XYZ file of C-alpha atoms in Angstrom:
578
model
C -9.944 15.264 16.103
C -12.320 12.357 15.634
C -14.812 14.810 14.093
C -12.159 15.872 11.553
C -11.493 12.218 10.714
C -15.202 11.433 10.518
C -15.722 14.337 8.109
C -13.105 13.236 5.601
C -13.621 9.477 5.843
C -17.350 10.082 5.597
C -16.790 12.357 2.618
C -14.692 9.729 0.830
C -17.301 7.069 1.617
C -20.120 9.204 0.208
C -18.178 10.464 -2.802
C -17.446 6.830 -3.629
C -21.167 6.513 -4.354
C -20.846 8.920 -7.277
C -19.751 8.154 -10.773
C -16.079 8.687 -11.553
C -15.200 12.178 -12.872
C -15.324 12.326 -16.662
C -11.940 11.726 -18.256
C -12.242 14.465 -20.833
C -14.636 16.950 -19.260
C -11.988 19.635 -18.721
C -10.783 19.840 -22.342
C -11.882 22.858 -24.374
C -13.383 22.058 -27.816
C -10.618 24.001 -29.589
C -7.943 22.024 -27.763
C -9.750 18.747 -28.387
C -9.829 19.442 -32.136
C -6.108 20.107 -32.081
C -5.448 16.900 -30.159
C -7.583 14.930 -32.616
C -5.382 16.186 -35.442
C -2.226 15.180 -33.551
C -3.406 11.713 -32.523
C -2.859 10.086 -35.913
C -2.130 6.379 -36.199
C 1.469 7.151 -37.159
C 2.068 9.461 -34.207
C 0.529 7.010 -31.771
C 2.578 4.121 -33.196
C 5.739 6.228 -32.930
C 4.902 6.814 -29.274
C 4.397 3.084 -28.682
C 7.698 2.234 -30.383
C 9.493 4.781 -28.223
C 7.955 3.273 -25.082
C 8.979 -0.244 -26.095
C 12.540 0.894 -26.886
C 12.932 2.670 -23.542
C 11.703 -0.337 -21.571
C 13.980 -2.667 -23.546
C 16.974 -0.447 -22.773
C 15.977 -0.380 -19.106
C 16.540 -4.145 -18.961
C 20.234 -3.568 -19.654
C 20.315 -0.901 -16.966
C 18.667 -3.300 -14.529
C 21.277 -5.926 -15.371
C 23.990 -3.467 -14.363
C 22.192 -2.656 -11.105
C 21.689 -6.362 -10.360
C 25.431 -6.868 -10.779
C 26.262 -4.155 -8.248
C 26.186 -4.284 -4.460
C 22.913 -2.369 -4.365
C 20.636 -5.253 -3.453
C 17.818 -5.911 -1.020
C 19.285 -7.756 1.950
C 17.220 -10.275 3.908
C 16.439 -8.805 7.296
C 16.782 -5.179 6.163
C 14.269 -2.325 6.388
C 13.789 -2.572 2.621
C 13.039 -6.297 2.908
C 10.211 -5.485 5.318
C 8.883 -2.963 2.779
C 9.048 -5.655 0.084
C 6.919 -7.970 2.247
C 4.515 -5.109 2.948
C 4.121 -4.437 -0.788
C 4.668 -7.986 -2.047
C 3.624 -8.324 -5.684
C 2.506 -11.476 -7.462
C 3.895 -12.601 -10.827
C 0.760 -11.358 -12.587
C 1.101 -7.958 -10.919
C 4.731 -7.681 -12.022
C 3.848 -8.523 -15.631
C 1.005 -6.008 -15.708
C 3.138 -3.295 -14.121
C 5.834 -3.734 -16.752
C 3.336 -3.372 -19.607
C 1.748 -0.379 -17.837
C 5.159 1.283 -17.576
C 5.607 0.828 -21.331
C 2.229 2.507 -21.910
C 3.332 5.311 -19.602
C 6.536 5.892 -21.600
C 4.488 6.021 -24.812
C 2.136 8.540 -23.213
C 5.055 10.665 -22.052
C 6.564 10.633 -25.564
C 3.304 11.859 -27.120
C 3.045 14.589 -24.496
C 6.576 15.896 -25.034
C 6.676 15.457 -28.822
C 3.226 16.666 -29.857
C 1.390 18.398 -26.999
C 4.072 20.660 -25.559
C 5.185 22.165 -28.910
C 1.528 23.093 -29.491
C 1.347 24.594 -25.990
C -1.324 22.137 -24.937
C -1.204 21.702 -21.171
C 0.095 18.462 -19.725
C -3.156 18.081 -17.826
C -5.352 18.335 -20.941
C -3.008 16.115 -22.944
C -3.066 13.442 -20.229
C -6.844 13.549 -19.952
C -7.233 13.276 -23.711
C -4.857 10.321 -23.999
C -6.696 8.460 -21.235
C -9.548 8.024 -23.739
C -7.294 6.874 -26.602
C -6.822 3.165 -27.202
C -3.291 1.889 -27.739
C -2.870 1.503 -31.531
C -2.654 -1.982 -33.038
C 0.729 -3.334 -31.977
C 2.448 -6.022 -29.894
C 1.941 -3.737 -26.899
C -1.824 -3.737 -27.476
C -1.778 -7.539 -27.768
C 0.061 -7.858 -24.441
C -2.287 -5.402 -22.781
C -5.430 -7.083 -24.134
C -4.276 -10.484 -22.902
C -3.704 -9.138 -19.390
C -6.959 -7.164 -19.209
C -9.068 -10.061 -20.523
C -7.505 -12.375 -17.939
C -8.580 -10.277 -14.956
C -11.339 -11.470 -12.647
C -11.914 -7.897 -11.404
C -10.673 -4.396 -12.189
C -7.535 -4.026 -10.060
C -7.046 -0.320 -10.704
C -7.700 2.137 -7.885
C -10.454 4.574 -8.781
C -9.835 8.295 -8.325
C -12.069 10.856 -6.635
C -10.124 13.571 -8.468
C -7.979 13.239 -11.611
C -4.309 12.393 -11.106
C -2.195 15.384 -10.084
C 1.281 15.036 -11.616
C 3.658 17.844 -12.598
C 3.877 16.608 -16.196
C 0.263 15.438 -16.229
C 1.518 11.859 -16.503
C 3.827 10.609 -13.738
C 6.245 13.197 -12.309
C 5.788 14.184 -8.662
C 3.723 17.348 -8.479
C 5.357 20.642 -7.511
C 4.286 23.644 -5.479
C 1.980 26.309 -6.905
C 5.112 28.433 -7.377
C 6.710 25.682 -9.476
C 9.319 24.618 -6.950
C 9.931 21.228 -5.374
C 7.659 20.278 -2.501
C 9.349 19.957 0.904
C 10.980 16.593 1.618
C 8.471 14.266 3.346
C 10.913 13.503 6.145
C 11.416 17.226 6.803
C 7.644 17.594 7.120
C 7.158 14.566 9.354
C 10.085 15.448 11.624
C 8.289 18.686 12.526
C 5.439 16.601 13.919
C 7.717 14.013 15.478
C 9.301 16.764 17.527
C 6.254 16.361 19.778
C 6.882 12.682 20.531
C 6.923 13.358 24.243
C 3.459 14.907 23.951
C 1.815 11.705 22.682
C -1.254 10.978 24.775
C -3.719 8.135 25.116
C -7.262 8.053 23.801
C -9.406 7.156 26.808
C -12.479 6.465 24.668
C -11.016 3.929 22.229
C -9.019 0.771 22.795
C -6.305 -0.780 20.647
C -9.093 -2.857 19.069
C -10.131 0.177 16.992
C -6.582 0.593 15.689
C -6.101 -3.030 14.768
C -9.515 -3.505 13.226
C -8.817 -0.502 11.029
C -5.536 -2.018 9.861
C -7.125 -5.452 9.397
C -9.895 -3.915 7.266
C -7.319 -1.929 5.293
C -5.541 -5.200 4.467
C -8.834 -6.602 3.169
C -9.630 -3.651 0.898
C -6.246 -2.358 -0.247
C -2.881 -3.844 -1.196
C -0.550 -1.370 -2.886
C 2.479 -3.204 -4.248
C 5.928 -2.024 -5.303
C 7.650 -2.142 -8.673
C 10.317 -4.742 -9.397
C 12.884 -5.227 -12.135
C 11.764 -6.984 -15.324
C 12.826 -10.388 -13.934
C 11.077 -9.879 -10.586
C 14.191 -8.805 -8.680
C 13.411 -6.438 -5.811
C 14.690 -2.850 -6.014
C 16.916 -1.151 -3.434
C 17.260 2.650 -3.459
C 19.772 3.198 -0.646
C 23.102 1.617 0.265
C 23.469 -0.862 3.112
C 24.522 1.993 5.413
C 21.506 4.122 4.376
C 23.369 6.552 2.144
C 22.710 7.616 -1.479
C 23.213 5.318 -4.486
C 25.384 6.405 -7.426
C 23.142 7.833 -10.221
C 23.969 5.105 -12.741
C 22.688 2.451 -10.337
C 19.555 4.328 -9.324
C 16.466 2.562 -10.689
C 13.824 4.909 -12.224
C 11.252 3.481 -9.795
C 13.294 4.710 -6.821
C 12.026 7.685 -4.852
C 14.000 7.338 -1.592
C 13.321 9.586 1.377
C 16.198 12.046 1.710
C 17.594 12.741 5.152
C 19.042 16.170 5.909
C 22.679 16.324 6.974
C 21.685 17.759 10.330
C 19.181 14.975 11.016
C 20.505 13.747 14.331
C 19.303 10.204 13.676
C 19.447 9.294 9.947
C 22.251 9.745 6.983
C 21.799 7.729 0.144
C 22.951 4.792 -3.024
C 25.331 6.366 -5.553
C 23.129 7.615 -8.430
C 24.727 5.223 -10.915
C 23.228 2.327 -8.967
C 19.834 3.923 -8.383
C 16.911 2.285 -10.202
C 14.508 4.714 -11.983
C 11.693 3.360 -9.800
C 13.495 4.695 -6.721
C 12.197 7.774 -4.951
C 14.132 7.510 -1.667
C 13.332 9.783 1.251
C 16.016 12.417 1.730
C 17.085 13.131 5.288
C 18.054 16.740 6.025
C 21.338 17.698 7.641
C 19.531 19.048 10.677
C 17.317 15.989 11.221
C 17.593 15.542 14.962
C 16.962 11.797 14.850
C 18.878 10.287 11.934
C 22.027 12.400 12.135
C 23.449 10.306 14.959
C 23.300 7.206 12.721
C 24.740 9.005 9.643
C 21.586 8.158 7.674
C 20.832 10.279 4.584
C 18.509 7.941 2.647
C 15.379 5.951 3.464
C 14.143 3.523 0.829
C 11.022 4.168 -1.247
C 10.216 2.323 -4.481
C 7.342 3.604 -6.607
C 4.108 1.622 -6.578
C 3.160 -0.901 -9.255
C 0.865 0.363 -12.025
C -2.376 -1.027 -13.422
C -3.744 -1.126 -16.964
C -7.287 -0.858 -15.619
C -10.048 -2.559 -17.597
C -9.139 -0.936 -20.924
C -5.960 -0.613 -22.953
C -5.827 3.159 -23.137
C -2.930 5.568 -22.944
C -2.927 8.250 -20.254
C -1.582 9.168 -16.810
C -0.406 6.590 -14.305
C -2.770 4.852 -11.954
C -1.757 2.378 -9.309
C -2.736 -1.248 -8.903
C -4.724 -2.647 -6.002
C -3.807 -6.282 -5.405
C -6.709 -6.684 -2.948
C -10.228 -7.483 -4.110
C -12.019 -4.186 -3.215
C -14.602 -6.140 -1.221
C -15.233 -7.093 2.406
C -14.452 -10.749 1.766
C -11.661 -11.645 4.235
C -9.199 -11.797 1.361
C -6.441 -11.168 3.895
C -7.262 -14.622 5.303
C -8.318 -16.523 2.172
C -6.184 -14.821 -0.491
C -7.313 -12.804 -3.506
C -7.478 -15.580 -6.087
C -8.208 -19.294 -6.165
C -4.523 -19.949 -6.814
C -3.745 -18.307 -3.456
C -6.615 -19.973 -1.584
C -5.926 -23.580 -2.566
C -2.518 -23.879 -0.806
C -4.097 -22.501 2.392
C -6.754 -25.232 2.523
C -6.297 -28.570 4.251
C -8.676 -30.170 1.685
C -10.264 -32.135 4.508
C -13.643 -31.284 5.978
C -13.695 -27.798 4.460
C -11.020 -26.572 6.860
C -8.018 -24.287 6.473
C -4.518 -25.525 7.214
C -3.407 -24.934 10.772
C -0.925 -26.198 13.305
C -2.177 -27.656 16.560
C -0.492 -27.101 19.904
C -1.960 -28.026 23.253
C -5.285 -28.842 21.547
C -5.453 -25.294 20.162
C -5.176 -24.171 16.534
C -2.679 -21.615 15.238
C -1.715 -20.277 11.823
C 0.508 -22.570 9.751
C 4.189 -21.708 9.580
C 5.835 -20.066 6.600
C 8.684 -22.590 6.532
C 11.047 -20.535 4.365
C 10.332 -17.469 6.532
C 9.951 -15.299 3.416
C 7.175 -13.340 5.119
C 9.323 -12.269 8.064
C 12.431 -10.181 8.659
C 14.306 -13.060 10.262
C 17.087 -15.404 9.243
C 15.686 -18.718 7.960
C 18.427 -20.590 9.840
C 17.384 -19.178 13.208
C 14.867 -20.842 15.480
C 12.234 -18.187 14.802
C 8.534 -18.461 14.046
C 6.948 -17.015 10.886
C 3.267 -17.404 10.036
C 1.423 -17.823 6.745
C -2.022 -16.624 5.692
C -3.789 -15.087 2.692
C -1.884 -11.785 2.859
C 1.866 -11.163 3.034
C 1.311 -8.624 5.834
C 0.155 -11.277 8.316
C 3.313 -10.811 10.427
C 3.508 -7.001 10.291
C 2.671 -6.736 14.001
C 1.328 -9.098 16.705
C -2.185 -7.649 16.649
C -2.651 -8.425 12.958
C -1.282 -11.951 13.449
C -3.740 -12.366 16.316
C -6.757 -11.386 14.193
C -5.677 -13.773 11.419
C -5.461 -16.532 14.038
C -8.905 -15.801 15.462
C -10.585 -15.897 12.042
C -8.714 -19.077 11.132
C -10.099 -20.686 14.284
C -13.548 -19.311 13.486
C -13.450 -20.858 10.002
C -12.393 -24.289 11.212
C -14.875 -24.271 14.098
C -17.753 -23.465 11.713
C -16.577 -26.159 9.272
C -16.614 -28.795 12.004
C -20.140 -27.836 13.073
C -21.434 -27.875 9.494
C -19.849 -31.269 8.878
C -21.731 -32.758 11.829
C -25.132 -31.703 10.470
C -24.320 -32.165 6.771
C -22.452 -35.427 6.551
C -23.261 -35.702 2.829
C -21.319 -32.511 1.970
C -17.880 -32.915 0.439
C -14.813 -30.810 1.276
C -15.543 -28.221 -1.416
C -19.109 -27.527 -0.334
C -18.117 -27.406 3.321
C -15.327 -24.949 2.583
C -17.410 -22.590 0.444
C -20.357 -22.457 2.869
C -18.023 -22.044 5.846
C -16.221 -19.237 4.075
C -19.501 -17.401 3.450
C -20.554 -17.731 7.096
C -17.159 -16.553 8.339
C -17.281 -13.537 6.029
C -20.768 -12.625 7.284
C -19.475 -12.672 10.869
C -16.618 -10.432 9.775
C -19.017 -8.031 8.022
C -21.057 -7.666 11.214
C -17.942 -6.453 13.014
C -17.023 -4.162 10.098
C -20.500 -2.637 10.428
C -19.886 -1.855 14.108
C -16.414 -0.497 13.281
C -17.850 1.829 10.620
C -20.261 3.389 13.103
C -17.431 3.984 15.562
C -15.209 5.649 12.963
C -17.674 7.287 10.567
C -20.664 7.871 12.812
C -24.112 6.319 12.909
C -25.362 8.004 9.725
C -22.713 6.733 7.297
C -23.065 3.251 5.849
C -20.325 1.289 4.069
C -22.504 -1.507 2.731
C -21.402 -2.063 -0.863
C -24.817 -3.422 -1.762
C -26.440 -0.040 -1.094
C -26.379 1.177 -4.664
C -22.729 2.038 -5.136
C -22.093 3.002 -8.748
C -18.358 2.371 -8.425
C -17.437 -0.307 -5.861
C -13.672 -0.020 -6.346
C -11.564 1.354 -3.508
C -10.329 4.870 -4.232
C -6.667 5.784 -4.393
C -7.393 8.535 -1.874
C -8.907 6.122 0.640
C -6.147 3.507 0.382
C -3.231 5.940 0.246
C -4.365 8.611 2.695
C -7.709 8.371 4.509
C -7.489 4.883 6.027
C -3.932 5.533 7.233
C -5.209 7.589 10.186
C -4.723 4.613 12.501
C -0.929 4.983 12.425
C -1.216 7.998 14.730
C -3.206 5.848 17.182
C -0.776 2.909 17.220
C 0.802 2.315 20.655
C 4.531 1.849 21.054
C 4.201 -0.839 23.686
C 1.897 -3.814 24.131
C 0.667 -3.791 27.710
C -1.425 -6.392 29.489
C -3.119 -6.475 32.858
C -3.849 -10.197 32.573
C -2.721 -11.998 35.770
C -0.514 -14.425 33.843
C 1.243 -11.550 32.092
C 2.224 -9.845 35.368
C 1.872 -6.473 33.711
C 4.552 -7.306 31.158
C 5.068 -5.186 28.057
C 6.640 -5.620 24.635
C 8.080 -2.886 22.421
C 6.396 -2.670 19.021
C 9.686 -1.623 17.377
C 11.036 -5.143 17.974
C 8.003 -6.917 16.493
C 7.488 -5.562 12.949
C 7.660 -8.724 10.787
C 9.446 -10.392 13.712
C 6.614 -12.387 15.315
C 6.839 -14.093 18.673
C 5.467 -17.578 19.222
C 1.695 -17.319 19.715
C 1.626 -20.922 20.901
C 2.844 -19.663 24.266
C -0.511 -19.170 25.923
C 0.651 -16.416 28.249
C 1.733 -14.364 25.215
C -1.502 -15.062 23.320
C -3.566 -14.030 26.344
C -1.332 -10.985 26.721
C -2.278 -9.847 23.210
C -5.989 -10.473 23.781
C -5.860 -8.421 26.968
C -4.010 -5.601 25.221
C -6.506 -5.396 22.343
C -9.475 -5.240 24.700
C -8.099 -3.174 27.581
C -5.179 -1.038 26.399
C -6.001 2.499 25.295
C -5.183 3.546 21.765
C -3.051 6.635 21.310
C -4.862 9.875 20.532
C -5.649 10.746 16.940
C -3.350 13.732 16.512
C -0.127 14.848 14.829
C 2.033 12.937 17.305
C 3.315 9.449 16.505
C 5.026 7.060 18.893
C 8.728 6.635 18.156
C 8.149 3.051 16.985
C 6.141 4.423 14.040
C 7.891 7.788 13.609
C 11.473 6.607 13.206
C 11.776 2.937 14.147
C 9.330 1.362 11.666
C 10.733 -2.009 10.457
C 13.753 -1.418 12.707
C 17.016 -3.204 11.920
C 20.182 -2.559 13.934
C 18.585 0.395 15.743
C 17.633 2.149 12.486
C 14.059 2.252 11.219
C 11.903 4.157 8.757
C 9.227 6.811 9.192
C 5.601 5.842 8.523
C 4.316 9.399 8.043
C 7.128 10.347 5.633
C 6.439 7.170 3.646
C 2.715 7.982 3.505
C 3.453 11.521 2.256
C 5.835 10.156 -0.389
C 3.272 7.565 -1.485
C 0.604 10.242 -1.837
C 2.871 12.145 -4.239
C 3.797 8.937 -6.058
C 0.101 8.178 -6.586
C -0.672 11.668 -7.873
C -3.095 12.605 -5.103
C -4.351 16.158 -5.309
C -3.954 18.822 -2.615
C -6.026 19.194 0.537
C -7.866 22.290 -0.739
C -9.116 20.387 -3.801
C -10.516 17.522 -1.717
C -12.088 20.009 0.666
C -13.876 21.616 -2.284
C -14.938 18.181 -3.569
C -16.481 17.312 -0.217
C -18.026 20.673 0.689
C -18.359 22.681 -2.545
C -16.484 25.437 -0.704
C -13.212 27.011 -1.832
C -10.421 27.746 0.634
C -8.907 31.145 -0.155
C -6.703 31.535 2.918
C -5.664 29.800 6.116
């Protein structure tokens, strides 16, 4: 199993060292000539106008949805997903412009390419090399692209695979709908009782993988034009009326016979919604009458050009091993985290020991702000996703401040800024050393992940962020055990701790976590998931989501290609049969 993982992660790491596939390499000369004749200034401007009109009309639709009862409730499963995919103001603005570009692309495809029997794939590839014509849309796009400090678009190892060549979820080779993600995942979850431990790897491998993922990748979710979060299911996890279903919604459907789960009336469903459907025979969700699990489509990027073309998703992380999960991705995020004294980060002290500062408004946790609950703050909104991640944030915060104090002693002439920047560099180098050891454990001794080793394209791939790195979810334990004497072999259920942190200032709990990371076995890398991940993710009132179903849905949302195509990319071999 680890060999299978090593093969594909190693493949993605090595393929990342190649140039991106050419955008127009698959277009026949005859088809290209035809497309050139269709892509007149008038036709392109008509497409842009259509896109702008559709987005303007969507604002009225969003106003209707906002006025309904279909809203994200604090403390809900959807609220936890919002924290997980929290988007900044700049991300929201870029996504809205990118959606306008996407509508323009779709118009050109349907109006000019299809009548000429030009394939959606070729049309999409062609448009990805065409600049938006001179217009207000181009002005908006140019302003956003020129303001970027790095290219925040995921790169692709293979071209986007959408049914319409632009944005629609791909279909089967026979042209039918792909099976519901929850129906697929539930087949694996039927082996929950067969979950076994990995006696060669500790929980440290799992949590370092997730911590590294948070440094390299941050996929965010779409919002309404005014930043309002999108809900795709009703409060009781049923379907929204069509008129209230946002276009960005792609909820997970639950079958009627799902014994655990049971969707928002379509009129209230935002277009960004792609909820997970739960089948009638779902043996887990049926007992709770759940038929809908929330999924909002990911935010889109304009890339580093203002071209038309298929959708590509935005990465809010920096693409580099730079501890951005601790320091933030931009200076505007870093400054509020600094104490501005002695080069240190803000912290709270308890019993002469440093801990992460509190998120006073508790926006980063699934808890009621009026309750006496703890909620931590760091450079990434996912700091409270589980205790292990919070622990690693705390340890690197302490590392930063310890280094800053030592540097201040020997460099009394340095001001706060110089102390902070040098300390940050040292802390990142320590982190990189551990990443190096992690890479050898996961990828093998012969695969390097050093970005300085001649990478032609340093951006994180959509395939890596959306699929490959997610292997750790199968290895996540359902309970946090500790053999530390003070812990008295206590345990905590993970299902009760997603974005619901306990107080790390209680030393017995902190030591409990340290002991668990170092001594507790990870779960085996296989098709079995512990119940906490399989159907109790972000649990609220005994109902949770399904991490594997969400990952499958996200892969389709992002236009990832099929397994056989990636196998061919990595091996140059074609799979003809199973």
